PDB file of C-alpha atoms in Angstrom:
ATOM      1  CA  UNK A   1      -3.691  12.663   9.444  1.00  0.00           C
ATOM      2  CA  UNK A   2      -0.091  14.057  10.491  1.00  0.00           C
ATOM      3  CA  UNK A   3       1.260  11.900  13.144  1.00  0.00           C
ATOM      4  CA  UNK A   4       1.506  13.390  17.027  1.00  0.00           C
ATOM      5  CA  UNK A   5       4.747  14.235  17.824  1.00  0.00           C
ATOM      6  CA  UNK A   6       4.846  11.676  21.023  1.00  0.00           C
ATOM      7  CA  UNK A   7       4.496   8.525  18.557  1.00  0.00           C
ATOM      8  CA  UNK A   8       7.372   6.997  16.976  1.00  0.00           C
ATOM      9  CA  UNK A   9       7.297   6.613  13.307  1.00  0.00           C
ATOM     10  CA  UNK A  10       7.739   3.456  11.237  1.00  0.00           C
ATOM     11  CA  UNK A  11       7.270   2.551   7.956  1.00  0.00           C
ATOM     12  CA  UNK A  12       4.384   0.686   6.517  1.00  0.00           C
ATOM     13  CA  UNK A  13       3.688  -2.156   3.476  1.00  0.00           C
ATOM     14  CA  UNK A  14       2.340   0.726   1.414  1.00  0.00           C
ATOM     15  CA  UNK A  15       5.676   2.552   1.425  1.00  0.00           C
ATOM     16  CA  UNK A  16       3.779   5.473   4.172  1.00  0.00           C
ATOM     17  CA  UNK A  17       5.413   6.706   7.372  1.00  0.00           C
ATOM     18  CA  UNK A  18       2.695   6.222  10.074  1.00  0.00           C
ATOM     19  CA  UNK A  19       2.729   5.818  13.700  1.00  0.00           C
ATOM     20  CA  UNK A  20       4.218   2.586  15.283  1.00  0.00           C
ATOM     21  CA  UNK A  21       4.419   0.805  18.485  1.00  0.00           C
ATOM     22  CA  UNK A  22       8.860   1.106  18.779  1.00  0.00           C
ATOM     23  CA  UNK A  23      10.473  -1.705  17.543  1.00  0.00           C
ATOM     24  CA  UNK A  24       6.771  -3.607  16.690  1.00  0.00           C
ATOM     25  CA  UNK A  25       5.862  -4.189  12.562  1.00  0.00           C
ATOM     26  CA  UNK A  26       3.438  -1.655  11.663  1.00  0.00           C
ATOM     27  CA  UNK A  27       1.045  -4.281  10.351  1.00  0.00           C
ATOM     28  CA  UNK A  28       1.471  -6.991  13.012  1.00  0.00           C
ATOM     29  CA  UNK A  29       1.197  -6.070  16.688  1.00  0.00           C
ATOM     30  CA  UNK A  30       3.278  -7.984  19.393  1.00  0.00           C
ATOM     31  CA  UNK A  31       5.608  -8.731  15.844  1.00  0.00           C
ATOM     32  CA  UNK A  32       9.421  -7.158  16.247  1.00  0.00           C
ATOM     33  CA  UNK A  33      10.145  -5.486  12.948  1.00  0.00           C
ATOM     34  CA  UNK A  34      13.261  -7.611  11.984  1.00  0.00           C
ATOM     35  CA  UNK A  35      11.163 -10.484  12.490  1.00  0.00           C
ATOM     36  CA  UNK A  36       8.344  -9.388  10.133  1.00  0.00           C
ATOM     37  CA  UNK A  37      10.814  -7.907   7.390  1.00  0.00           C
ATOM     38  CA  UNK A  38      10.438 -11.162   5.723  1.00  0.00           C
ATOM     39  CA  UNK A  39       6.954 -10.725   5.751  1.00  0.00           C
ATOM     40  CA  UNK A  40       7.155  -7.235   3.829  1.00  0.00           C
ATOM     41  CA  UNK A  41       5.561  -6.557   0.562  1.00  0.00           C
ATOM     42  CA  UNK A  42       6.768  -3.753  -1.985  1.00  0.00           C
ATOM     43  CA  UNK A  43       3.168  -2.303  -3.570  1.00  0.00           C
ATOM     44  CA  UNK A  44       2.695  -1.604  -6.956  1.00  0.00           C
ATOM     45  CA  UNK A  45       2.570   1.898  -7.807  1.00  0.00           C
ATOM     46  CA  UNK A  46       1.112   4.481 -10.091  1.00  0.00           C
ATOM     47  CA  UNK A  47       2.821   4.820 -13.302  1.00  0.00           C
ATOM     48  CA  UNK A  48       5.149   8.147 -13.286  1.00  0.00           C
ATOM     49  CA  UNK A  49       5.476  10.027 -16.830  1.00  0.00           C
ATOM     50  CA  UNK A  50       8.597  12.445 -17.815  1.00  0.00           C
ATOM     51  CA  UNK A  51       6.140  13.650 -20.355  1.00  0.00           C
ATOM     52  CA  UNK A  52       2.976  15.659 -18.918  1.00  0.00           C
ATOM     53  CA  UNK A  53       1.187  15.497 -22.399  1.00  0.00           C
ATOM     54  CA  UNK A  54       1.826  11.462 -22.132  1.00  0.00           C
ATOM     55  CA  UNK A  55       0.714  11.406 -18.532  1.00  0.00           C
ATOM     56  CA  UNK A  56      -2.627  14.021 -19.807  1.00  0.00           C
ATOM     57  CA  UNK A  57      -3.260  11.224 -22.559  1.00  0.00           C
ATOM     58  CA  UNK A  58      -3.172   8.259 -20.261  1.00  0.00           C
ATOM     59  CA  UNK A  59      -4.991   9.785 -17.151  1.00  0.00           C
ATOM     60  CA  UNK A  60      -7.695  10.840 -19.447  1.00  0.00           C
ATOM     61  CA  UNK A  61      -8.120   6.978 -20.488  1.00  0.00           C
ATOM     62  CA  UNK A  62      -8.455   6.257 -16.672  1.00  0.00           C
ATOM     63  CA  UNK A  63     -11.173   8.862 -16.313  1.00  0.00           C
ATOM     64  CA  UNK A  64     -12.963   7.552 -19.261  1.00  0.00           C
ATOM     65  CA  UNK A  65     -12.619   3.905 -17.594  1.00  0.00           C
ATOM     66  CA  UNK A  66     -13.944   5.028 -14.271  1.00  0.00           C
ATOM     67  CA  UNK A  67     -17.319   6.566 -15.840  1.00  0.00           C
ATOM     68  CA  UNK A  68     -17.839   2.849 -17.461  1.00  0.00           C
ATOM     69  CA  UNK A  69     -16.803   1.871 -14.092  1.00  0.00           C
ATOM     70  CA  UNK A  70     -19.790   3.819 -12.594  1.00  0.00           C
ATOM     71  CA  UNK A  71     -22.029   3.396 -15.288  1.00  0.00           C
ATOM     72  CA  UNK A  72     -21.155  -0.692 -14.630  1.00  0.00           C
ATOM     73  CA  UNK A  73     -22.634   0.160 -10.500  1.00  0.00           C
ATOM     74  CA  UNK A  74     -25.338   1.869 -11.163  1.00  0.00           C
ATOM     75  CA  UNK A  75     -23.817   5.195 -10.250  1.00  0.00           C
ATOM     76  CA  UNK A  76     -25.995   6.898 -12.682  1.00  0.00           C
ATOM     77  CA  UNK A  77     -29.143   9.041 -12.338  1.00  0.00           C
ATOM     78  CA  UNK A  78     -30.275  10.974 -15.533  1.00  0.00           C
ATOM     79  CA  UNK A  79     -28.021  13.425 -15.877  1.00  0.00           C
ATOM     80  CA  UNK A  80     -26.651  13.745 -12.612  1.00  0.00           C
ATOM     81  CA  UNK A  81     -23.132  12.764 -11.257  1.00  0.00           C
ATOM     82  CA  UNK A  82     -19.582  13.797 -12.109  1.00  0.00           C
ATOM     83  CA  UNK A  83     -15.597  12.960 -11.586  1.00  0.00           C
ATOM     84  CA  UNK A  84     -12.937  15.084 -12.592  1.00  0.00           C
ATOM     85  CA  UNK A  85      -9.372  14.708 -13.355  1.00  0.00           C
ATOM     86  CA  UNK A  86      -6.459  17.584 -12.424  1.00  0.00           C
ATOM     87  CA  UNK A  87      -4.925  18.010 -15.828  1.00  0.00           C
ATOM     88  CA  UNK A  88      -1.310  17.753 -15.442  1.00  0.00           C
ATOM     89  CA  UNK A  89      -0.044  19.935 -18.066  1.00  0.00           C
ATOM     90  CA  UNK A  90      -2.369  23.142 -16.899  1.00  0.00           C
ATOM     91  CA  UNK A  91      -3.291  22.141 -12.830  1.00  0.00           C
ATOM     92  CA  UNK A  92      -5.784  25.286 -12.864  1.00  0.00           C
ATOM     93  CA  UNK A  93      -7.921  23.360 -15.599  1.00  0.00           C
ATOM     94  CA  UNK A  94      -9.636  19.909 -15.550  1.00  0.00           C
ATOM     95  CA  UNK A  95     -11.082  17.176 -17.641  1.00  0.00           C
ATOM     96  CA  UNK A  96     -14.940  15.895 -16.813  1.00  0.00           C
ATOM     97  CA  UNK A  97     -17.888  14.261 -18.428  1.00  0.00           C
ATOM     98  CA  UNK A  98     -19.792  15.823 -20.761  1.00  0.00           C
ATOM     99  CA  UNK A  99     -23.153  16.899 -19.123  1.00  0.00           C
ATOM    100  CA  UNK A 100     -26.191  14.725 -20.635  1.00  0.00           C
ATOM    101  CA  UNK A 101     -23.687  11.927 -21.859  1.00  0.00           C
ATOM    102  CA  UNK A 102     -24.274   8.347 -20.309  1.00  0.00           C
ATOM    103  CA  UNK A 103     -21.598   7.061 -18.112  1.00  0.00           C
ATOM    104  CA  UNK A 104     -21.796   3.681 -19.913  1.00  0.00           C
ATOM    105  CA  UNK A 105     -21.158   5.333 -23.104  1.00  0.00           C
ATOM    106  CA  UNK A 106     -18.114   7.940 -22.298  1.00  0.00           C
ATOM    107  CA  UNK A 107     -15.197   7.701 -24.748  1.00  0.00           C
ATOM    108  CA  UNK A 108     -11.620   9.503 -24.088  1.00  0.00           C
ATOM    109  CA  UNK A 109     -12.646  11.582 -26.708  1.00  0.00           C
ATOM    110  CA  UNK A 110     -15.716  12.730 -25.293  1.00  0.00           C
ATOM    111  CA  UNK A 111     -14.384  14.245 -21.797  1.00  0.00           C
ATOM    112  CA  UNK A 112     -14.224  18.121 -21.591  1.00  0.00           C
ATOM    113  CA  UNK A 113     -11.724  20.059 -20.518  1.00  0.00           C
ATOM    114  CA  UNK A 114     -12.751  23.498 -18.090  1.00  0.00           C
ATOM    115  CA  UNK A 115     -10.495  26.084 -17.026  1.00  0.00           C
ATOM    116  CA  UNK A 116     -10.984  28.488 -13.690  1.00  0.00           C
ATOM    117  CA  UNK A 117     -13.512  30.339 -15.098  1.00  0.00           C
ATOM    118  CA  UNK A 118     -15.704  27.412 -15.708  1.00  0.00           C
ATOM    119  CA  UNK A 119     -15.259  27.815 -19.613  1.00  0.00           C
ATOM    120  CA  UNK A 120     -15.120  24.818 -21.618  1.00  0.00           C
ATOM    121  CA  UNK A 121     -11.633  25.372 -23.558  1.00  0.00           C
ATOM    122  CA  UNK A 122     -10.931  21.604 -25.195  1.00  0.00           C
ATOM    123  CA  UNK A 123     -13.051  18.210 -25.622  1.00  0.00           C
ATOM    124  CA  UNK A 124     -15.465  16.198 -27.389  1.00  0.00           C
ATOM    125  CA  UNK A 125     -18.199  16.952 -29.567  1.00  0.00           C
ATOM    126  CA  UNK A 126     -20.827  17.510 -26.596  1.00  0.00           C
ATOM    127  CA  UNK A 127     -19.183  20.481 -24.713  1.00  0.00           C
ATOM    128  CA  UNK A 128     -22.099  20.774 -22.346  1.00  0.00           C
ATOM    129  CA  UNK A 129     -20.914  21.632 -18.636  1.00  0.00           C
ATOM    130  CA  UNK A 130     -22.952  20.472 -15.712  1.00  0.00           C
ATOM    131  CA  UNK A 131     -22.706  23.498 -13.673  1.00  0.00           C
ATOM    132  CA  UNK A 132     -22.876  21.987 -10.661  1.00  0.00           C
ATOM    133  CA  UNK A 133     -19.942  19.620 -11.882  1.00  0.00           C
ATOM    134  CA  UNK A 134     -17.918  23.293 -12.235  1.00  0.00           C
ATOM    135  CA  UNK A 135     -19.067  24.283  -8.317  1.00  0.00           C
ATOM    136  CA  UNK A 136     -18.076  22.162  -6.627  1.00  0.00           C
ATOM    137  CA  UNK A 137     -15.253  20.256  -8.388  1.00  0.00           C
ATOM    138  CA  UNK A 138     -13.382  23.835  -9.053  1.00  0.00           C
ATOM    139  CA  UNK A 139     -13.799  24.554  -5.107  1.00  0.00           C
ATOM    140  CA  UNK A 140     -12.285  21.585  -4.491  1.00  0.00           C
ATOM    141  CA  UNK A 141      -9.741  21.271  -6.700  1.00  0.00           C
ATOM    142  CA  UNK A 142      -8.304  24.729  -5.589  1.00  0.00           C
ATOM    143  CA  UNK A 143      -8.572  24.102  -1.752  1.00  0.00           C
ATOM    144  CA  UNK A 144      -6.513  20.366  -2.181  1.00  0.00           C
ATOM    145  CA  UNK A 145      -3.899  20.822  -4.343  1.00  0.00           C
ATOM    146  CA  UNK A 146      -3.136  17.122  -3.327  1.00  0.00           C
ATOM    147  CA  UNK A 147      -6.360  15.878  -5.075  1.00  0.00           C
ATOM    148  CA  UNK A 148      -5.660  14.582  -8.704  1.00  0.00           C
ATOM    149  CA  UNK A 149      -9.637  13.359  -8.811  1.00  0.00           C
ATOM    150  CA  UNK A 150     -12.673  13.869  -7.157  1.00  0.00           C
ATOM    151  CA  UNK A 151     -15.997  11.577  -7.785  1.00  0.00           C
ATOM    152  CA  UNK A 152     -19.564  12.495  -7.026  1.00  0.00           C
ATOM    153  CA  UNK A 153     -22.919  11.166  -7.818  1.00  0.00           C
ATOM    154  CA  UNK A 154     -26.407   9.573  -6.477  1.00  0.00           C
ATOM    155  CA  UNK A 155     -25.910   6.187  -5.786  1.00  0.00           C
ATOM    156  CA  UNK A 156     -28.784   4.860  -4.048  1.00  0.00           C
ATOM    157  CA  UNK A 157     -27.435   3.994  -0.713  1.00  0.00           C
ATOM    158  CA  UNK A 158     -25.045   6.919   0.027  1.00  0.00           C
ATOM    159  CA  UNK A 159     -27.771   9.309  -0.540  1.00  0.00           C
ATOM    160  CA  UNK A 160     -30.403   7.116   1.735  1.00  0.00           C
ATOM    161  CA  UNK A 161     -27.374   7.190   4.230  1.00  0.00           C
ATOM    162  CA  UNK A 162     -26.766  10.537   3.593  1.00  0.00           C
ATOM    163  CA  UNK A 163     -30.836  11.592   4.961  1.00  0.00           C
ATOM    164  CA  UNK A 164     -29.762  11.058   8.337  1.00  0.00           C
ATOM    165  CA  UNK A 165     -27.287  13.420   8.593  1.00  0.00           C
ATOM    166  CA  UNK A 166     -24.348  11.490  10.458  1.00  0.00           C
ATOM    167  CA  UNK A 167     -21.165   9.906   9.585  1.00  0.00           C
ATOM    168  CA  UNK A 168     -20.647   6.134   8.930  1.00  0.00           C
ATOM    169  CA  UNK A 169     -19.516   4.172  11.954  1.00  0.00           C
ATOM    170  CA  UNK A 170     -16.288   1.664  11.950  1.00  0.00           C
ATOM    171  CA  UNK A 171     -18.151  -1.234  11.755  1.00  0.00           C
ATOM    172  CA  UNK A 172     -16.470  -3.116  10.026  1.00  0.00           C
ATOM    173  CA  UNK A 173     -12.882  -3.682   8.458  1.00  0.00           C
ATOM    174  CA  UNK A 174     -13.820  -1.971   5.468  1.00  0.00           C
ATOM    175  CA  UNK A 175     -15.605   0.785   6.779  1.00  0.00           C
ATOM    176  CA  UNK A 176     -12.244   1.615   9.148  1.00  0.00           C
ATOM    177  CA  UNK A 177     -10.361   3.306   6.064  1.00  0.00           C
ATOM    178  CA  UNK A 178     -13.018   6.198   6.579  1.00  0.00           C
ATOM    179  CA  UNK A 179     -12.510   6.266  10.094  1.00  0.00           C
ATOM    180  CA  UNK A 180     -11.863   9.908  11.323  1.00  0.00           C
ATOM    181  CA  UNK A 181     -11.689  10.837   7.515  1.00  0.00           C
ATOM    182  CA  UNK A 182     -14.554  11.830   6.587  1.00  0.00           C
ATOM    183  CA  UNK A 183     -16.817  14.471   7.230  1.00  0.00           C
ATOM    184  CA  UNK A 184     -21.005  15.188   7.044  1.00  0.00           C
ATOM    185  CA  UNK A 185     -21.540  18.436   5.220  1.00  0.00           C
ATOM    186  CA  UNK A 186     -24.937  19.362   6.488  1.00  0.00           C
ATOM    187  CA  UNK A 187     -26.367  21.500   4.816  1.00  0.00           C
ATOM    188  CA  UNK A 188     -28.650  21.137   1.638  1.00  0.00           C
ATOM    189  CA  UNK A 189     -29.682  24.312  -0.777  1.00  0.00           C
ATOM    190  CA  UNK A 190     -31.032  22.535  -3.897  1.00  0.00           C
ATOM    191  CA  UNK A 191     -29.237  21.600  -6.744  1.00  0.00           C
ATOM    192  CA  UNK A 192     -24.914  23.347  -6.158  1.00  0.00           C
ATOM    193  CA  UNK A 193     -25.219  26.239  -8.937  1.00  0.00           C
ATOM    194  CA  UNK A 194     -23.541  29.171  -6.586  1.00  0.00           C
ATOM    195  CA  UNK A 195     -19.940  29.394  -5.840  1.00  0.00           C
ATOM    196  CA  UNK A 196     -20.554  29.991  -2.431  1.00  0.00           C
ATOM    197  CA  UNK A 197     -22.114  26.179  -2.148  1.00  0.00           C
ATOM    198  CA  UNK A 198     -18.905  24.722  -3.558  1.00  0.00           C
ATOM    199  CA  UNK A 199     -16.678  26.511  -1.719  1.00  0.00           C
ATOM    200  CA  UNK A 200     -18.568  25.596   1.539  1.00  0.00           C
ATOM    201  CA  UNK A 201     -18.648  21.963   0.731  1.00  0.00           C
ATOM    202  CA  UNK A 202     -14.728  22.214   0.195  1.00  0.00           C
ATOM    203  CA  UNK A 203     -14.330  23.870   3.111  1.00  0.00           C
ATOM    204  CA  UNK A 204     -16.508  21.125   5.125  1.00  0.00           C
ATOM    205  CA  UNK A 205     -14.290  18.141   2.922  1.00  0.00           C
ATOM    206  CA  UNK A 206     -10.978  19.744   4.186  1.00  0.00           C
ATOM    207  CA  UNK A 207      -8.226  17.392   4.526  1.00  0.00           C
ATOM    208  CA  UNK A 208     -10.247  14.116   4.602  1.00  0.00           C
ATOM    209  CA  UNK A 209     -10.826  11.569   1.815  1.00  0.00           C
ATOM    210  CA  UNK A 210     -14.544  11.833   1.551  1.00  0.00           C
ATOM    211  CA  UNK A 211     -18.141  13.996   2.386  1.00  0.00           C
ATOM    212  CA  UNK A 212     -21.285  13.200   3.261  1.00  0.00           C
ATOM    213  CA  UNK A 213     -23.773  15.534   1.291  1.00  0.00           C
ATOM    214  CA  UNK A 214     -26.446  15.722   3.418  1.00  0.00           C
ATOM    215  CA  UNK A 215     -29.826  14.910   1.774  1.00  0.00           C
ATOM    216  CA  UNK A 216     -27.593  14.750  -1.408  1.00  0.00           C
ATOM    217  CA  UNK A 217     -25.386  11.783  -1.987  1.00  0.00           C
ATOM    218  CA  UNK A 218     -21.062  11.137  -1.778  1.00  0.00           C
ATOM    219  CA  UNK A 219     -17.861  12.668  -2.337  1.00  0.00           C
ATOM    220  CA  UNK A 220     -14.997  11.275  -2.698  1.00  0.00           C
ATOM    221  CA  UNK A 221     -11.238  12.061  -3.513  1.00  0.00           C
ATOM    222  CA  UNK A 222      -7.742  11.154  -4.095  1.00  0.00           C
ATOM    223  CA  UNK A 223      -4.189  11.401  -5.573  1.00  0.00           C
ATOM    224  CA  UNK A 224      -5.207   8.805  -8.208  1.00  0.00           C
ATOM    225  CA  UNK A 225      -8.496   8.935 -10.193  1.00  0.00           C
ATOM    226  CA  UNK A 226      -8.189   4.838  -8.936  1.00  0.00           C
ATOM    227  CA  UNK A 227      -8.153   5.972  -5.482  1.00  0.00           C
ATOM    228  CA  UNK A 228     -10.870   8.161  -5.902  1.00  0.00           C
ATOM    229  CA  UNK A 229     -13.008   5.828  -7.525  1.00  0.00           C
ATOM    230  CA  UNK A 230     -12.170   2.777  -5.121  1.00  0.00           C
ATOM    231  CA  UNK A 231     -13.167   5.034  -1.799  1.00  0.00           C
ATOM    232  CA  UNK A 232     -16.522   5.766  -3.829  1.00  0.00           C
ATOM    233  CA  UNK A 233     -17.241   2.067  -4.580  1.00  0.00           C
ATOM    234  CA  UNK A 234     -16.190   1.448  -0.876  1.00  0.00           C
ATOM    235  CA  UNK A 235     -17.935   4.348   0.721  1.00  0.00           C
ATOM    236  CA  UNK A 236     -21.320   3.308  -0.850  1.00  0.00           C
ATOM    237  CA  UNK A 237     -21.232  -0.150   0.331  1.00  0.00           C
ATOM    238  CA  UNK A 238     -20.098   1.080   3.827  1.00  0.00           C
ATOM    239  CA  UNK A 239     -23.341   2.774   3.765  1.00  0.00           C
ATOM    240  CA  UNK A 240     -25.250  -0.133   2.524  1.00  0.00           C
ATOM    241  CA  UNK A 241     -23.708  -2.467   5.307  1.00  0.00           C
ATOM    242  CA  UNK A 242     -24.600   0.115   8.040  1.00  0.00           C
ATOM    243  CA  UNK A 243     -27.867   0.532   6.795  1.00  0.00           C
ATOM    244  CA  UNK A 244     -28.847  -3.200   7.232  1.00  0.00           C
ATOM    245  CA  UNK A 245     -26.497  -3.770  10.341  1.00  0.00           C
ATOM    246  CA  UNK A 246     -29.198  -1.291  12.016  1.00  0.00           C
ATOM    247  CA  UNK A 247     -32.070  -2.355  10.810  1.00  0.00           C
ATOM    248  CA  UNK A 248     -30.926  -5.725  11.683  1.00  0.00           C
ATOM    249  CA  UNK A 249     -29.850  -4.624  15.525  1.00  0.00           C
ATOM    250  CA  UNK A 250     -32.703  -2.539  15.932  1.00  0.00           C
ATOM    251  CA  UNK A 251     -35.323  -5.313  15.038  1.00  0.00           C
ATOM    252  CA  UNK A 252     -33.922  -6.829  18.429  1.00  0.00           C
ATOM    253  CA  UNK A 253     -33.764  -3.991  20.731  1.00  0.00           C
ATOM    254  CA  UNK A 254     -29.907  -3.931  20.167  1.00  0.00           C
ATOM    255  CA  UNK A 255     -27.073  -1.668  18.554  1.00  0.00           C
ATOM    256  CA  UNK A 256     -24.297  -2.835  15.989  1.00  0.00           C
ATOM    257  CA  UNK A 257     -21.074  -3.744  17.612  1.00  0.00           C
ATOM    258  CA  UNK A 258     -18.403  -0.677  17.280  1.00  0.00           C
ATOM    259  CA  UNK A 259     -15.167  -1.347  16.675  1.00  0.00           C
ATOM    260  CA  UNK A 260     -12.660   0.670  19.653  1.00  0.00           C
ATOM    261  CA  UNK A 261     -10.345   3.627  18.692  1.00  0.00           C
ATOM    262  CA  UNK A 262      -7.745   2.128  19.108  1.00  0.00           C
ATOM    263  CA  UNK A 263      -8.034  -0.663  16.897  1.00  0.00           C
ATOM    264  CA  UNK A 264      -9.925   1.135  14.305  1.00  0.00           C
ATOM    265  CA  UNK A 265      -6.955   3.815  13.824  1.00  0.00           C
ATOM    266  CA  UNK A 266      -4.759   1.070  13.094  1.00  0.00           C
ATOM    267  CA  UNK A 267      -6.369  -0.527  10.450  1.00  0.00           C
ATOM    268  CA  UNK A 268      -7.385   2.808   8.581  1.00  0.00           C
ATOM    269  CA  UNK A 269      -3.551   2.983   8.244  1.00  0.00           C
ATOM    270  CA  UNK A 270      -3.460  -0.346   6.769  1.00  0.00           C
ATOM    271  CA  UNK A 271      -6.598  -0.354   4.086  1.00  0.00           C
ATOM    272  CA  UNK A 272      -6.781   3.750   4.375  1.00  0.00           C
ATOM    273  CA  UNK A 273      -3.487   5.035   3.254  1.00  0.00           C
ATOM    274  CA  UNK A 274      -3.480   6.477  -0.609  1.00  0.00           C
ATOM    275  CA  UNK A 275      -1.377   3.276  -2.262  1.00  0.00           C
ATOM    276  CA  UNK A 276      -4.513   0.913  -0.636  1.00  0.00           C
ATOM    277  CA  UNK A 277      -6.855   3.007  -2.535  1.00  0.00           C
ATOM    278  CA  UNK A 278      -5.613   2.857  -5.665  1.00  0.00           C
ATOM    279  CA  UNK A 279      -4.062  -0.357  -5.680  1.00  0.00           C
ATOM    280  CA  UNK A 280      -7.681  -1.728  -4.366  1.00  0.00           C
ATOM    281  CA  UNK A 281      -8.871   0.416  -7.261  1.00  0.00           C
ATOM    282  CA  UNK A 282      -6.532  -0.994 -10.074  1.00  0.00           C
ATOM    283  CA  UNK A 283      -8.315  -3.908 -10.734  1.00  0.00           C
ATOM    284  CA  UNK A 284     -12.076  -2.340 -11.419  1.00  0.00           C
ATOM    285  CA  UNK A 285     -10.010  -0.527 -14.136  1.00  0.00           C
ATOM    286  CA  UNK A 286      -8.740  -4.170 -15.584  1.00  0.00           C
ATOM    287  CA  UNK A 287     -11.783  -5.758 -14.800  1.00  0.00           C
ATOM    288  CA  UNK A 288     -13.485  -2.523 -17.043  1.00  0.00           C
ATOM    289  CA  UNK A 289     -10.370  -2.651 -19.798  1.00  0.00           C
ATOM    290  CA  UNK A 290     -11.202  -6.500 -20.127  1.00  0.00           C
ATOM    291  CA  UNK A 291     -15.034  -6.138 -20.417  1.00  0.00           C
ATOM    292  CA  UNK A 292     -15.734  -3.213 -22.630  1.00  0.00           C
ATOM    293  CA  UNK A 293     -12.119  -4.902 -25.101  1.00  0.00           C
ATOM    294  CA  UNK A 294     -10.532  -1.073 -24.229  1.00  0.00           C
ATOM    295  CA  UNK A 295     -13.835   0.918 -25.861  1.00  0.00           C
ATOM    296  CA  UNK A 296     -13.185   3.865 -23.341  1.00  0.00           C
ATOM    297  CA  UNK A 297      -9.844   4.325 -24.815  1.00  0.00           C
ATOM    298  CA  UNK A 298     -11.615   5.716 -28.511  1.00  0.00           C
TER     299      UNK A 298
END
């Protein structure tokens, strides 16, 4: 979200320009920024490649990685469920699953690679597209250039969410880096097989990090396939918490408690920002690497 004009501008952990109090530490309210300098942490950050055929070779490892990562949740249902990865050499094209293939069990060398057209033009022995994978990831893709992944599936508690047709609340800390970004697409024609549908869903996503598919499940994106994959893992258990934080009120007569503007803005720019996704990301992808003894990578 682009800053208002009115608000001075200071410089967050994460290395983003955000909104500030003057002269207070963007993490630490009532703190003076030269006292809280000391305090300062410089974030890892993505790797950057000279070489886009290097950079195609690794990202596609990290897309392999996040379908074990999935397949590890429970992200899975039959055949359903997709993330795709910009390729960096040709941005019109990208790399996905192969339709039919279990999340579990996807290799580097399995991913497929579709162009504009929705033609599969490189990949693994399975070339099978998922053509709602094409619909709606294509859409997307062209309306945010910025997006390097996007991640759908069914995972059992964003779809329940996802029945009632409203976003998630900020209820808690967690739940505060989707806090006016993210948006309810409500509409639901079937399974996404016409263009139209994707394009409609893009248009509802717009600028924000993730969509509710009404009567349909998540969406998620971001500028790293980690990001992408971290607001999905995140996202789902926002929906999980919310779903038990109401049942739990409403067994008493009594609402969960929600957390004020104010204070929920401010800490969306803290756990919200693109480096928080993907560094909260990063270590699903070593805990992944570690587990499967780097599998994915064949």
């Amino acid at each position: 979200m682009a800053p208002h004009a009115t608000e001075p501008i200071g410089t967050n952990t994460n290395g983003s320009t955000e909104p500030v109090n003057a002269g207070e530490a963007p993490h630490e309210p009532g703190i003076k920024s030269d006292v809280a300098e000391g305090k300062m942490m410089e974030f890892p950050r993505p790797p950057k490649f000279e070489d886009k055929y290097e950079e195609r070779d690794y990202l596609k490892g990290r897309l392999a990685a996040a379908f074990r990562i999935f397949g590890k949740h429970g992200f899975d249902e039959g055949v359903a469920g997709h993330i795709t990865l910009r390729d960096p050499v040709e941005p019109d094209t990208f790399w996905v699953n192969p339709f039919g293939v279990a999340f579990s069990h996807i290799n580097k060398s399995d991913l497929i690679q579709v162009n504009s057209s929705g033609k599969v033009i490189d990949g693994g022995e399975v070339r099978l597209l998922n053509t709602a994978a094409y619909m709606i990831h294509h859409a997307v893709h062209v309306a945010r250039p910025d997006v390097q992944c996007a991640a759908h599936s069914h995972s059992i508690y964003g779809r329940t969410w996802c029945t009632l047709g409203r976003k998630i609340d900020a209820l808690t800390q967690d739940s505060c880096a989707f806090y006016d970004d993210h948006v309810v697409y409500d509409s639901f024609n079937g399974v996404v097989l016409a263009e139209k549908e994707g394009k409609d869903i893009a248009k509802a996503l717009g600028n924000k990090k993730a969509a509710l598919l009404q009567n349909h499940g998540l969406l998620t994106v971001g500028k790293t396939i980690e990001e992408a994959v971290f607001w999905f893992l995140s996202l789902e258990k926002c929906c999980h918490s919310q779903l038990m934080a109401e049942a739990a009120a409403g067994s008493r007569g009594e609402k969960p408690i929600v957390i004020p503007h104010d204070q929920a803005l401010y800490t969306r720019r803290t756990v919200g920002s693109s480096v928080a996704g993907w560094f909260s990301g990063k270590p699903q992808f070593d805990m992944i690497h570690r587990q499967t003894k780097g599998e994915y990578l064949q």
